[in-house]
PDB file of C-alpha atoms in Angstrom:
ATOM      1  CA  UNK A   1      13.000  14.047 -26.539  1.00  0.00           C
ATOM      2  CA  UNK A   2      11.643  11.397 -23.808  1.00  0.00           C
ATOM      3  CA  UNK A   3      10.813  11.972 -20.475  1.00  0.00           C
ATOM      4  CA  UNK A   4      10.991   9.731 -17.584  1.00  0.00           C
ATOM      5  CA  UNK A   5       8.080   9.703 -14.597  1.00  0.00           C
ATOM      6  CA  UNK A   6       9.431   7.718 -11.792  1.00  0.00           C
ATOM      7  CA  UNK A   7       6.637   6.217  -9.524  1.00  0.00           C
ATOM      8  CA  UNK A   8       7.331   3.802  -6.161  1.00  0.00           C
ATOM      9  CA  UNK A   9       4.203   1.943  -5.891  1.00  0.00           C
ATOM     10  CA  UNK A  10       3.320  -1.287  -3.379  1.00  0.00           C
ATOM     11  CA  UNK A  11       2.575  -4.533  -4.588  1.00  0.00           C
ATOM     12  CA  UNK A  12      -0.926  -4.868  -3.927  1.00  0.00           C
ATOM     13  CA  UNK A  13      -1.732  -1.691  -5.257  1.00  0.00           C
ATOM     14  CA  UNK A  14      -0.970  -1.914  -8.350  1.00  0.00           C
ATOM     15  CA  UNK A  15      -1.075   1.120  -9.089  1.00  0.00           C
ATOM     16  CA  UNK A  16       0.607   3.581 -12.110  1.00  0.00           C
ATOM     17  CA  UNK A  17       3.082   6.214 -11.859  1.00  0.00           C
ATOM     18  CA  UNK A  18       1.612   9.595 -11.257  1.00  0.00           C
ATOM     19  CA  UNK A  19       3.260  12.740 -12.099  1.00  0.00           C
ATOM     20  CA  UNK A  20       0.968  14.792  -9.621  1.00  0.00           C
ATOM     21  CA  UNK A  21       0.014  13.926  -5.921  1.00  0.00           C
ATOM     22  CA  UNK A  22      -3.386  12.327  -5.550  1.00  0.00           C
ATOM     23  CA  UNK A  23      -5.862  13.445  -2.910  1.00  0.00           C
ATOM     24  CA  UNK A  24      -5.495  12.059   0.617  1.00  0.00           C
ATOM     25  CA  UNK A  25      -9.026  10.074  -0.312  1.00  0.00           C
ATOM     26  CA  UNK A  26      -9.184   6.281   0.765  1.00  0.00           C
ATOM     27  CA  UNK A  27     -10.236   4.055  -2.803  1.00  0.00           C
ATOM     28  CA  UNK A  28     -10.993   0.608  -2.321  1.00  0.00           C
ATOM     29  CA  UNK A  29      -9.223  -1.033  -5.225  1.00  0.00           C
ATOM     30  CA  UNK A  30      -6.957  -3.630  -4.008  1.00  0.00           C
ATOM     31  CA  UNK A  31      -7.117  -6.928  -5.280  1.00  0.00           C
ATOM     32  CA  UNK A  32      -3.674  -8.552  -3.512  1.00  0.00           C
ATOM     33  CA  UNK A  33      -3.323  -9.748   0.084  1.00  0.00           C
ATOM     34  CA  UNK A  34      -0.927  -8.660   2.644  1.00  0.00           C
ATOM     35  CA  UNK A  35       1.420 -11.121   1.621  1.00  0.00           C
ATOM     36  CA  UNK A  36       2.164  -9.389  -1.405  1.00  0.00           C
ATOM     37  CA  UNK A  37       3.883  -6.738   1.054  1.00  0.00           C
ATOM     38  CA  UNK A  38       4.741  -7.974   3.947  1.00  0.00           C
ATOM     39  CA  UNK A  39       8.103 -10.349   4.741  1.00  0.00           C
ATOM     40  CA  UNK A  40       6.361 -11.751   7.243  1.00  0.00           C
ATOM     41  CA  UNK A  41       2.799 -13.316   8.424  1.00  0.00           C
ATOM     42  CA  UNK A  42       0.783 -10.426   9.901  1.00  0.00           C
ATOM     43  CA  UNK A  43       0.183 -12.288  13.069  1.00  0.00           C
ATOM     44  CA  UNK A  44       3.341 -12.439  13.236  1.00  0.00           C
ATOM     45  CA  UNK A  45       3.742  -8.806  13.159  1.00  0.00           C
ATOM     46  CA  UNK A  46       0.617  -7.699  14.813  1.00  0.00           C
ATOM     47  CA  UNK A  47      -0.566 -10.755  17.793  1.00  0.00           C
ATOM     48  CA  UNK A  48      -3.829  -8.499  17.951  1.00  0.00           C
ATOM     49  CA  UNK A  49      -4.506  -9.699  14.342  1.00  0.00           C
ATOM     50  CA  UNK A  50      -4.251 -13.451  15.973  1.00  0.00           C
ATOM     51  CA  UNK A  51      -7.589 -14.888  15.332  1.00  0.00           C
ATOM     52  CA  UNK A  52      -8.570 -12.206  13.472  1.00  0.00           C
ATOM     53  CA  UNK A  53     -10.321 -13.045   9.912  1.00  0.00           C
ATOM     54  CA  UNK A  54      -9.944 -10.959   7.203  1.00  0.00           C
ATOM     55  CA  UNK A  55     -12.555  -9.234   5.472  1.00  0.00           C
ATOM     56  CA  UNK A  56     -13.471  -7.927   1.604  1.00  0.00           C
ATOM     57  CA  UNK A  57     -12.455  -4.237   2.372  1.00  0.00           C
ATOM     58  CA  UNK A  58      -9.007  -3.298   1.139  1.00  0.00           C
ATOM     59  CA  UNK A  59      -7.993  -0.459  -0.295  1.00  0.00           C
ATOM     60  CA  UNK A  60      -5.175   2.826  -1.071  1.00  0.00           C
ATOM     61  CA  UNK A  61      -4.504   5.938  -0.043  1.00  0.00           C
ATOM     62  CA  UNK A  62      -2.473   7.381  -2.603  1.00  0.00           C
ATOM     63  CA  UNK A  63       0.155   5.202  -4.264  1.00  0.00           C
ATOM     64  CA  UNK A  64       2.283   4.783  -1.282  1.00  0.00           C
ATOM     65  CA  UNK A  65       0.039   3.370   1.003  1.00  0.00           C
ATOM     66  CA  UNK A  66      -2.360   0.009   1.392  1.00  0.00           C
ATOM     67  CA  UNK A  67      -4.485  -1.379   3.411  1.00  0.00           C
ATOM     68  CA  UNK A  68      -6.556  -4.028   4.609  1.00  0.00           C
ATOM     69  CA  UNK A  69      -9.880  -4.815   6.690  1.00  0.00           C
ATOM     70  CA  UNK A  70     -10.200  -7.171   9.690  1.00  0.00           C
ATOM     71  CA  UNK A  71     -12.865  -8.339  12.646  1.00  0.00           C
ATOM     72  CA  UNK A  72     -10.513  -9.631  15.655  1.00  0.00           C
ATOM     73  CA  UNK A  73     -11.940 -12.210  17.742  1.00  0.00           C
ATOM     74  CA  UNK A  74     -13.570  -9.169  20.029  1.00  0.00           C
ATOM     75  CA  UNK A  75     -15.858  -8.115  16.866  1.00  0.00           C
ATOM     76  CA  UNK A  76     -13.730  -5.282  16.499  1.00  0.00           C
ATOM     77  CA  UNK A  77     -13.457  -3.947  13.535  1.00  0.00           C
ATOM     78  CA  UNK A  78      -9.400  -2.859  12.668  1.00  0.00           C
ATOM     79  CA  UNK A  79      -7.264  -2.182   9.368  1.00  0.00           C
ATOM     80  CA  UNK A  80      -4.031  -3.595   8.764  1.00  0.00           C
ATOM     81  CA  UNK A  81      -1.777  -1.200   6.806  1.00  0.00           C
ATOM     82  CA  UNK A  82       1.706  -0.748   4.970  1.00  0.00           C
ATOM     83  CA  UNK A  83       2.952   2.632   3.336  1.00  0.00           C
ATOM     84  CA  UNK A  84       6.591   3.351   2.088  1.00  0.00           C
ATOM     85  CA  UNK A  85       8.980   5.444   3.329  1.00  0.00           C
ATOM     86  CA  UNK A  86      10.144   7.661   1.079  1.00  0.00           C
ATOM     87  CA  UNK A  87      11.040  11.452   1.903  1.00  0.00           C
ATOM     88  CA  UNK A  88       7.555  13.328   0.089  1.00  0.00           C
ATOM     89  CA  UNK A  89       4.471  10.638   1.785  1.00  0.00           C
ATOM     90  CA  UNK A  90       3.644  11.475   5.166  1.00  0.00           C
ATOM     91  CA  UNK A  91       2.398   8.036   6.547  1.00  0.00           C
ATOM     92  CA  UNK A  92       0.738   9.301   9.435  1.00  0.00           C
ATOM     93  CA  UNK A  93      -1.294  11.785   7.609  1.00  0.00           C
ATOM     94  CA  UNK A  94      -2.506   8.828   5.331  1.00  0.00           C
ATOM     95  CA  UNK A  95      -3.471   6.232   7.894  1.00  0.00           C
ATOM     96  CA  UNK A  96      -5.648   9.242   8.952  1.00  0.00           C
ATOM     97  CA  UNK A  97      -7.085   9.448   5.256  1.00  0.00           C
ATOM     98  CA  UNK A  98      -8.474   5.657   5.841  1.00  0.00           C
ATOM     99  CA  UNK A  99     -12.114   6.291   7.961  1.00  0.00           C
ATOM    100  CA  UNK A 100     -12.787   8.862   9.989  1.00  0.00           C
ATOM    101  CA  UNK A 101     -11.486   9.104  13.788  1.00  0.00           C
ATOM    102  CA  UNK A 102      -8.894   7.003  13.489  1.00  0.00           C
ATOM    103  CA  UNK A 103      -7.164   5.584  16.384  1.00  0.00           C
ATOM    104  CA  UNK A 104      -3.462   4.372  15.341  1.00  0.00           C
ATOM    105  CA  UNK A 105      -3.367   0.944  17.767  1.00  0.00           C
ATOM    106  CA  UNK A 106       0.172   0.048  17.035  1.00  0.00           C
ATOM    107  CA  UNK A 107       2.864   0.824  14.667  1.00  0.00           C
ATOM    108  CA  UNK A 108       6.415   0.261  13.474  1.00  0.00           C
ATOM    109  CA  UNK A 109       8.920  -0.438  10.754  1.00  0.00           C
ATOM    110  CA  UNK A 110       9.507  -3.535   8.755  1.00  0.00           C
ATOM    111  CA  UNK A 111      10.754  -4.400   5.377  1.00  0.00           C
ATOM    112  CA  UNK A 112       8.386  -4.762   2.865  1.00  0.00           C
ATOM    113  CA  UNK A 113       8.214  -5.546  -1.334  1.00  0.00           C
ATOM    114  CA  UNK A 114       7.306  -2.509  -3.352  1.00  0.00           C
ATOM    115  CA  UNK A 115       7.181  -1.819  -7.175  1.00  0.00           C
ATOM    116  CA  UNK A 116       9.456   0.878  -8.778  1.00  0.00           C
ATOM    117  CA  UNK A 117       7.882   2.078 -11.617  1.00  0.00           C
ATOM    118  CA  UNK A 118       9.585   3.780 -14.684  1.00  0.00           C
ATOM    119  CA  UNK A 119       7.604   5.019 -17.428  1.00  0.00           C
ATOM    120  CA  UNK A 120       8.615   6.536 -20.498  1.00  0.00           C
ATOM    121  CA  UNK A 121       6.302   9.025 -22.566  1.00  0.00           C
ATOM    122  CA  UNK A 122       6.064   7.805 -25.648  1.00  0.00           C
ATOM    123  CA  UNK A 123       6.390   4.174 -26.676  1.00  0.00           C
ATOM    124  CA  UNK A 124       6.121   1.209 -28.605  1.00  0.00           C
ATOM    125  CA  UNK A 125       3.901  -2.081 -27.679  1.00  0.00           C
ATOM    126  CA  UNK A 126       4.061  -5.409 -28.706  1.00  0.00           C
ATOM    127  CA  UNK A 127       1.745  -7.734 -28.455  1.00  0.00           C
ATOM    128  CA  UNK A 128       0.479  -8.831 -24.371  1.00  0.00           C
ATOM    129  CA  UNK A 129       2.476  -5.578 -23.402  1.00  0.00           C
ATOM    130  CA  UNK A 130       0.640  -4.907 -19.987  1.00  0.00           C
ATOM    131  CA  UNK A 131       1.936  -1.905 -19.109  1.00  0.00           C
ATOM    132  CA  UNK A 132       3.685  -0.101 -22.563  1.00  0.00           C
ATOM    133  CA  UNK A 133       6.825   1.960 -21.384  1.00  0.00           C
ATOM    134  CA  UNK A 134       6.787   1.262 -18.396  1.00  0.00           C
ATOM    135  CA  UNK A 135       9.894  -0.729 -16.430  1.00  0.00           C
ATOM    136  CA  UNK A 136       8.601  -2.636 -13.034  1.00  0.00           C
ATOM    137  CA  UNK A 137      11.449  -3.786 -10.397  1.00  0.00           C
ATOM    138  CA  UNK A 138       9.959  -5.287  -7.075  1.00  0.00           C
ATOM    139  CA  UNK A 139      12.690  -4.432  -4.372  1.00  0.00           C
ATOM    140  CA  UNK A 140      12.385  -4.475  -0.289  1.00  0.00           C
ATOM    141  CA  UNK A 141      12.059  -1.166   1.141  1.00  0.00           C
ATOM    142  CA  UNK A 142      11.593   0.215   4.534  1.00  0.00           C
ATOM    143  CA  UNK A 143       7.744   0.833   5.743  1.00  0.00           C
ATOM    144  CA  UNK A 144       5.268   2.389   8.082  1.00  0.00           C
ATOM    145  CA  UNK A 145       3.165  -0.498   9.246  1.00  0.00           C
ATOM    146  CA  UNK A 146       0.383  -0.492  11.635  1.00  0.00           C
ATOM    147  CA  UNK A 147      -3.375  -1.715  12.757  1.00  0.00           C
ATOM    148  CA  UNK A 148      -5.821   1.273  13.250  1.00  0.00           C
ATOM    149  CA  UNK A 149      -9.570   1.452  14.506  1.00  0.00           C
ATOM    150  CA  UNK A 150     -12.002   3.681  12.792  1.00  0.00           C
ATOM    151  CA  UNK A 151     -14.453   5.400  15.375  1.00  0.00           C
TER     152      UNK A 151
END
């Protein structure tokens, strides 16, 4: 008998399906830009992030949610973020899981590329299988997106 775990990931996380919820603790493991989520250029998105350079600190909270450092033009110090909408993450909740005394400066919803994940249990590999079982479909998806200040 097989068993299916169904995970929704986003790009730059790549991340794996999980069959039990992770703790609500920010890890700094992601490799891919912005881009890799969002339809559009941040500064597009976001005119405080105009000017703004990016810096090395990206990261995840849970599967659901990314994102990104940056030092506006002020010296500031602000995150760029993305996390899906889907009916068990609470988004809010997460962008509070990023640093501590976090101040939500804007936020809204855009489209945005995510992974959906299917695994299967057991499996066979071939060869330069990456990810053995597992199914990955990139597909647009509604999102939480926002630029916070830690404090």
């Amino acid at each position: 008998m097989r068993r299916a775990s169904i995970g929704i990931c986003l790009w730059a996380v790549g991340c794996v399906a999980a069959a039990a919820e992770e703790p609500l603790v920010p890890q700094m493991n992601v490799k891919l830009g912005p881009e890799t989520v969002f339809l559009q250029a941040p500064t597009e998105l976001f005119p405080a992030l105009a000017g703004a350079q990016r810096t090395e600190e990206a990261g995840r909270v849970g599967n659901e949610m990314v994102f990104w450092g940056y030092h506006q033009k002020s010296g500031a110090r602000v995150f760029l973020f993305a996390c899906a909408q889907v009916a068990e993450v609470d988004c809010q909740q997460r962008a509070q899981a990023v640093c501590s005394n976090v101040k939500v400066l804007d936020m809204q919803m855009a489209s945005g590329n995510v992974v959906r994940r299917t695994c299967r249990t057991m499996a066979t590999t071939a060869p330069g299988d990456v990810r053995p079982g597992c199914d990955d479909r990139v597909e647009p998806t509604p999102l939480a997106i926002g630029v916070l200040s830690c404090g």
